Amino acid sequence: MVCCQQILKEGSTSNYEYGLGRNNSFYCEISNAAITVSIPVKPSSINVTTRFNFRPISNHELFIAWKSFKSKQGTGLDQLCFAPQMLNLTISYPNVNEYLKYLINRSFAQSMFPSQFKLSAITPVPKVSAPTAPSQFRPVESQAALAKLTERCAYNQLIKYINDNNIFYKNQFGFRKSHSCENAMLALTDHMQQEIDKGNVCMLVALDLSKAFDVIVREFFLKKLEWYGINPEWFRSYLSDRCQYVKGPMIINTNRGCPQESVNGPFIFSIYVNDLPLVVQHCLTLIFADDTQLCLSGPMSRIDELKDKLTDDLLNVFNWMTSNGMTLNVDKTQLIVIGNAHTVSQIGQISIEVNGSIIRSGDSLKSLGLTIDSKLRWDDHLTKLCKRYHATARSLYPLKSVVDPVY
């Protein structure tokens, strides 16, 4: 921590940066919000009999972990006064890799994540052209290289255990190998097309979670690890006493959320929401990171029954969010009815009430990077793609005179 303080004192301290540093508390408000709900009860359908504990890593596993990093040539110093390039140039030396292996194995054996590794650096990225307040910046968080290397070694062991025991919900696509956003798109659109071919209609809801990663209750996550047979003690140390700073002298501890731009952050979130689909009784549930879709299908003649079932599932999701310390942003949650043109025109607009708020259906819905229209014809999506292409192509037009034609 002394090194971090020195970096903060010796770095640039313009009024702009110092002002952001003083307002670090703004970025910590959500992560330090009070917890008013009790620990969730383990669902009866989760019955994992295997057990996981971290084991010592080998030299090969250390090199595999480092090889997975995309940026190894950075020369800027991180919170620990290390640059990625320093590790990249020295990690093959026996003295260095033996020390790193000793450090990581000791962390696993003692279930202790080094306190110096728990400091996150925040880089505010402007959302508008001339920002004047902290709310007009997007806080981008970064972790020290040694911390991320330790996390990667832990993650590689954990994900093997998760995959070997089929612990993740089958339609959870985010942060998993061979479960990309494209896979989620195909699974969703194929399901809807099959239902439409049967003459059914589909009600699709795209849920909006408020500050999903920042409001995770760490004690709840540790309990959920136990549900899946994972010893939580290393993660207890990993998540405790975490703090962050924003280009200034102020360092603030955070009590909630998972460290973003970390190796284990996505894993923590995936485990945290893994039991969400268990409360959904009627809909197909697809999860990609913090984007969740509910899709309910059936004949048009039973539209009122379908609405009731969808309302029940949305209420169950709302209650799950509340009991897990999260918030469903009902105002930004989208709803659309999808089917053939005649069926959709007959149904018209529908509305569903969830906890006193009304969700009304629209003509299109944006989900998983797709703009989905009510007839599943992709007209709106292709129009937006063409506009983006045209804007890019137009910017290249001035180069026409200096570029040789391609035959």
mmCIF file of N, CA and C in Angstrom, residues 259-306:
data_model
loop_
_atom_site.group_PDB
_atom_site.id
_atom_site.type_symbol
_atom_site.label_atom_id
_atom_site.label_comp_id
_atom_site.label_asym_id
_atom_site.label_seq_id
_atom_site.Cartn_x
_atom_site.Cartn_y
_atom_site.Cartn_z
ATOM 1 N N PRO A 259 -14.667 -6.896 -7.936
ATOM 2 C CA PRO A 259 -13.714 -6.030 -8.632
ATOM 3 C C PRO A 259 -13.822 -6.195 -10.148
ATOM 4 N N GLN A 260 -14.107 -5.103 -10.839
ATOM 5 C CA GLN A 260 -14.247 -5.163 -12.290
ATOM 6 C C GLN A 260 -12.887 -5.098 -12.971
ATOM 7 N N GLU A 261 -12.841 -5.557 -14.209
ATOM 8 C CA GLU A 261 -11.590 -5.718 -14.961
ATOM 9 C C GLU A 261 -10.638 -6.673 -14.251
ATOM 10 N N SER A 262 -11.202 -7.540 -13.415
ATOM 11 C CA SER A 262 -10.417 -8.582 -12.761
ATOM 12 C C SER A 262 -10.706 -9.905 -13.452
ATOM 13 N N VAL A 263 -9.908 -10.909 -13.162
ATOM 14 C CA VAL A 263 -10.123 -12.229 -13.758
ATOM 15 C C VAL A 263 -11.343 -12.891 -13.128
ATOM 16 N N ASN A 264 -11.486 -12.764 -11.818
ATOM 17 C CA ASN A 264 -12.539 -13.483 -11.101
ATOM 18 C C ASN A 264 -13.860 -12.738 -11.034
ATOM 19 N N GLY A 265 -13.881 -11.452 -11.424
ATOM 20 C CA GLY A 265 -15.127 -10.698 -11.376
ATOM 21 C C GLY A 265 -16.263 -11.359 -12.148
ATOM 22 N N PRO A 266 -16.050 -11.717 -13.430
ATOM 23 C CA PRO A 266 -17.118 -12.397 -14.175
ATOM 24 C C PRO A 266 -17.529 -13.728 -13.553
ATOM 25 N N PHE A 267 -16.555 -14.488 -13.019
ATOM 26 C CA PHE A 267 -16.893 -15.760 -12.365
ATOM 27 C C PHE A 267 -17.778 -15.517 -11.151
ATOM 28 N N ILE A 268 -17.439 -14.507 -10.361
ATOM 29 C CA ILE A 268 -18.226 -14.183 -9.171
ATOM 30 C C ILE A 268 -19.662 -13.861 -9.569
ATOM 31 N N PHE A 269 -19.823 -13.038 -10.610
ATOM 32 C CA PHE A 269 -21.175 -12.668 -11.034
ATOM 33 C C PHE A 269 -21.929 -13.880 -11.573
ATOM 34 N N SER A 270 -21.251 -14.736 -12.332
ATOM 35 C CA SER A 270 -21.907 -15.905 -12.912
ATOM 36 C C SER A 270 -22.422 -16.853 -11.828
ATOM 37 N N ILE A 271 -21.618 -17.079 -10.795
ATOM 38 C CA ILE A 271 -22.065 -17.917 -9.682
ATOM 39 C C ILE A 271 -23.225 -17.255 -8.950
ATOM 40 N N TYR A 272 -23.130 -15.929 -8.810
ATOM 41 C CA TYR A 272 -24.135 -15.196 -8.037
ATOM 42 C C TYR A 272 -25.532 -15.323 -8.659
ATOM 43 N N VAL A 273 -25.606 -15.273 -10.007
ATOM 44 C CA VAL A 273 -26.916 -15.313 -10.670
ATOM 45 C C VAL A 273 -27.262 -16.702 -11.177
ATOM 46 N N ASN A 274 -26.432 -17.701 -10.866
ATOM 47 C CA ASN A 274 -26.643 -19.040 -11.425
ATOM 48 C C ASN A 274 -27.956 -19.675 -10.973
ATOM 49 N N ASP A 275 -28.453 -19.283 -9.799
ATOM 50 C CA ASP A 275 -29.715 -19.857 -9.303
ATOM 51 C C ASP A 275 -30.924 -19.011 -9.692
ATOM 52 N N LEU A 276 -30.716 -17.889 -10.387
ATOM 53 C CA LEU A 276 -31.854 -17.076 -10.826
ATOM 54 C C LEU A 276 -32.844 -17.858 -11.681
ATOM 55 N N PRO A 277 -32.395 -18.640 -12.684
ATOM 56 C CA PRO A 277 -33.374 -19.372 -13.514
ATOM 57 C C PRO A 277 -34.231 -20.363 -12.736
ATOM 58 N N LEU A 278 -33.801 -20.752 -11.538
ATOM 59 C CA LEU A 278 -34.563 -21.732 -10.761
ATOM 60 C C LEU A 278 -35.902 -21.187 -10.273
ATOM 61 N N VAL A 279 -36.027 -19.843 -10.213
ATOM 62 C CA VAL A 279 -37.302 -19.266 -9.754
ATOM 63 C C VAL A 279 -38.249 -19.025 -10.922
ATOM 64 N N VAL A 280 -37.763 -19.216 -12.158
ATOM 65 C CA VAL A 280 -38.594 -19.019 -13.348
ATOM 66 C C VAL A 280 -39.300 -20.328 -13.662
ATOM 67 N N GLN A 281 -40.623 -20.325 -13.598
ATOM 68 C CA GLN A 281 -41.408 -21.563 -13.708
ATOM 69 C C GLN A 281 -41.914 -21.847 -15.121
ATOM 70 N N HIS A 282 -42.109 -20.821 -15.934
ATOM 71 C CA HIS A 282 -42.800 -21.013 -17.214
ATOM 72 C C HIS A 282 -41.957 -20.624 -18.436
ATOM 73 N N CYS A 283 -41.061 -19.693 -18.295
ATOM 74 C CA CYS A 283 -40.337 -19.128 -19.442
ATOM 75 C C CYS A 283 -39.015 -19.838 -19.698
ATOM 76 N N LEU A 284 -38.557 -19.765 -20.938
ATOM 77 C CA LEU A 284 -37.176 -20.101 -21.262
ATOM 78 C C LEU A 284 -36.321 -18.927 -20.800
ATOM 79 N N THR A 285 -35.250 -19.219 -20.059
ATOM 80 C CA THR A 285 -34.376 -18.168 -19.527
ATOM 81 C C THR A 285 -33.009 -18.267 -20.185
ATOM 82 N N LEU A 286 -32.532 -17.149 -20.713
ATOM 83 C CA LEU A 286 -31.177 -17.071 -21.256
ATOM 84 C C LEU A 286 -30.442 -15.935 -20.571
ATOM 85 N N ILE A 287 -29.216 -16.216 -20.130
ATOM 86 C CA ILE A 287 -28.409 -15.221 -19.422
ATOM 87 C C ILE A 287 -27.108 -15.015 -20.180
ATOM 88 N N PHE A 288 -26.803 -13.766 -20.441
ATOM 89 C CA PHE A 288 -25.485 -13.421 -20.970
ATOM 90 C C PHE A 288 -24.977 -12.239 -20.156
ATOM 91 N N ALA A 289 -23.988 -12.505 -19.289
ATOM 92 C CA ALA A 289 -23.474 -11.494 -18.357
ATOM 93 C C ALA A 289 -24.653 -10.947 -17.548
ATOM 94 N N ASP A 290 -24.873 -9.633 -17.584
ATOM 95 C CA ASP A 290 -25.988 -9.078 -16.813
ATOM 96 C C ASP A 290 -27.231 -8.860 -17.677
ATOM 97 N N ASP A 291 -27.241 -9.432 -18.885
ATOM 98 C CA ASP A 291 -28.434 -9.389 -19.739
ATOM 99 C C ASP A 291 -29.203 -10.698 -19.585
ATOM 100 N N THR A 292 -30.453 -10.588 -19.188
ATOM 101 C CA THR A 292 -31.293 -11.773 -18.998
ATOM 102 C C THR A 292 -32.545 -11.642 -19.845
ATOM 103 N N GLN A 293 -32.869 -12.709 -20.590
ATOM 104 C CA GLN A 293 -34.063 -12.733 -21.425
ATOM 105 C C GLN A 293 -35.009 -13.827 -20.955
ATOM 106 N N LEU A 294 -36.279 -13.489 -20.893
ATOM 107 C CA LEU A 294 -37.326 -14.467 -20.615
ATOM 108 C C LEU A 294 -38.196 -14.586 -21.859
ATOM 109 N N CYS A 295 -38.431 -15.812 -22.308
ATOM 110 C CA CYS A 295 -39.236 -16.027 -23.513
ATOM 111 C C CYS A 295 -40.319 -17.054 -23.219
ATOM 112 N N LEU A 296 -41.568 -16.669 -23.424
ATOM 113 C CA LEU A 296 -42.705 -17.559 -23.186
ATOM 114 C C LEU A 296 -43.491 -17.711 -24.479
ATOM 115 N N SER A 297 -43.813 -18.949 -24.844
ATOM 116 C CA SER A 297 -44.489 -19.220 -26.115
ATOM 117 C C SER A 297 -45.783 -19.979 -25.879
ATOM 118 N N GLY A 298 -46.715 -19.801 -26.818
ATOM 119 C CA GLY A 298 -47.977 -20.519 -26.748
ATOM 120 C C GLY A 298 -48.938 -20.031 -27.821
ATOM 121 N N PRO A 299 -50.094 -20.677 -27.961
ATOM 122 C CA PRO A 299 -51.062 -20.268 -28.987
ATOM 123 C C PRO A 299 -51.711 -18.930 -28.651
ATOM 124 N N MET A 300 -52.106 -18.202 -29.693
ATOM 125 C CA MET A 300 -52.728 -16.894 -29.498
ATOM 126 C C MET A 300 -54.021 -17.004 -28.704
ATOM 127 N N SER A 301 -54.718 -18.124 -28.835
ATOM 128 C CA SER A 301 -56.001 -18.303 -28.143
ATOM 129 C C SER A 301 -55.845 -18.301 -26.621
ATOM 130 N N ARG A 302 -54.608 -18.499 -26.134
ATOM 131 C CA ARG A 302 -54.374 -18.538 -24.691
ATOM 132 C C ARG A 302 -53.528 -17.344 -24.248
ATOM 133 N N ILE A 303 -53.720 -16.216 -24.942
ATOM 134 C CA ILE A 303 -52.880 -15.055 -24.681
ATOM 135 C C ILE A 303 -53.028 -14.560 -23.244
ATOM 136 N N ASP A 304 -54.240 -14.591 -22.703
ATOM 137 C CA ASP A 304 -54.436 -14.120 -21.326
ATOM 138 C C ASP A 304 -53.715 -15.025 -20.328
ATOM 139 N N GLU A 305 -53.759 -16.332 -20.576
ATOM 140 C CA GLU A 305 -53.049 -17.274 -19.711
ATOM 141 C C GLU A 305 -51.532 -17.060 -19.806
ATOM 142 N N LEU A 306 -51.050 -16.797 -21.024
ATOM 143 C CA LEU A 306 -49.619 -16.539 -21.204
ATOM 144 C C LEU A 306 -49.187 -15.280 -20.453
#
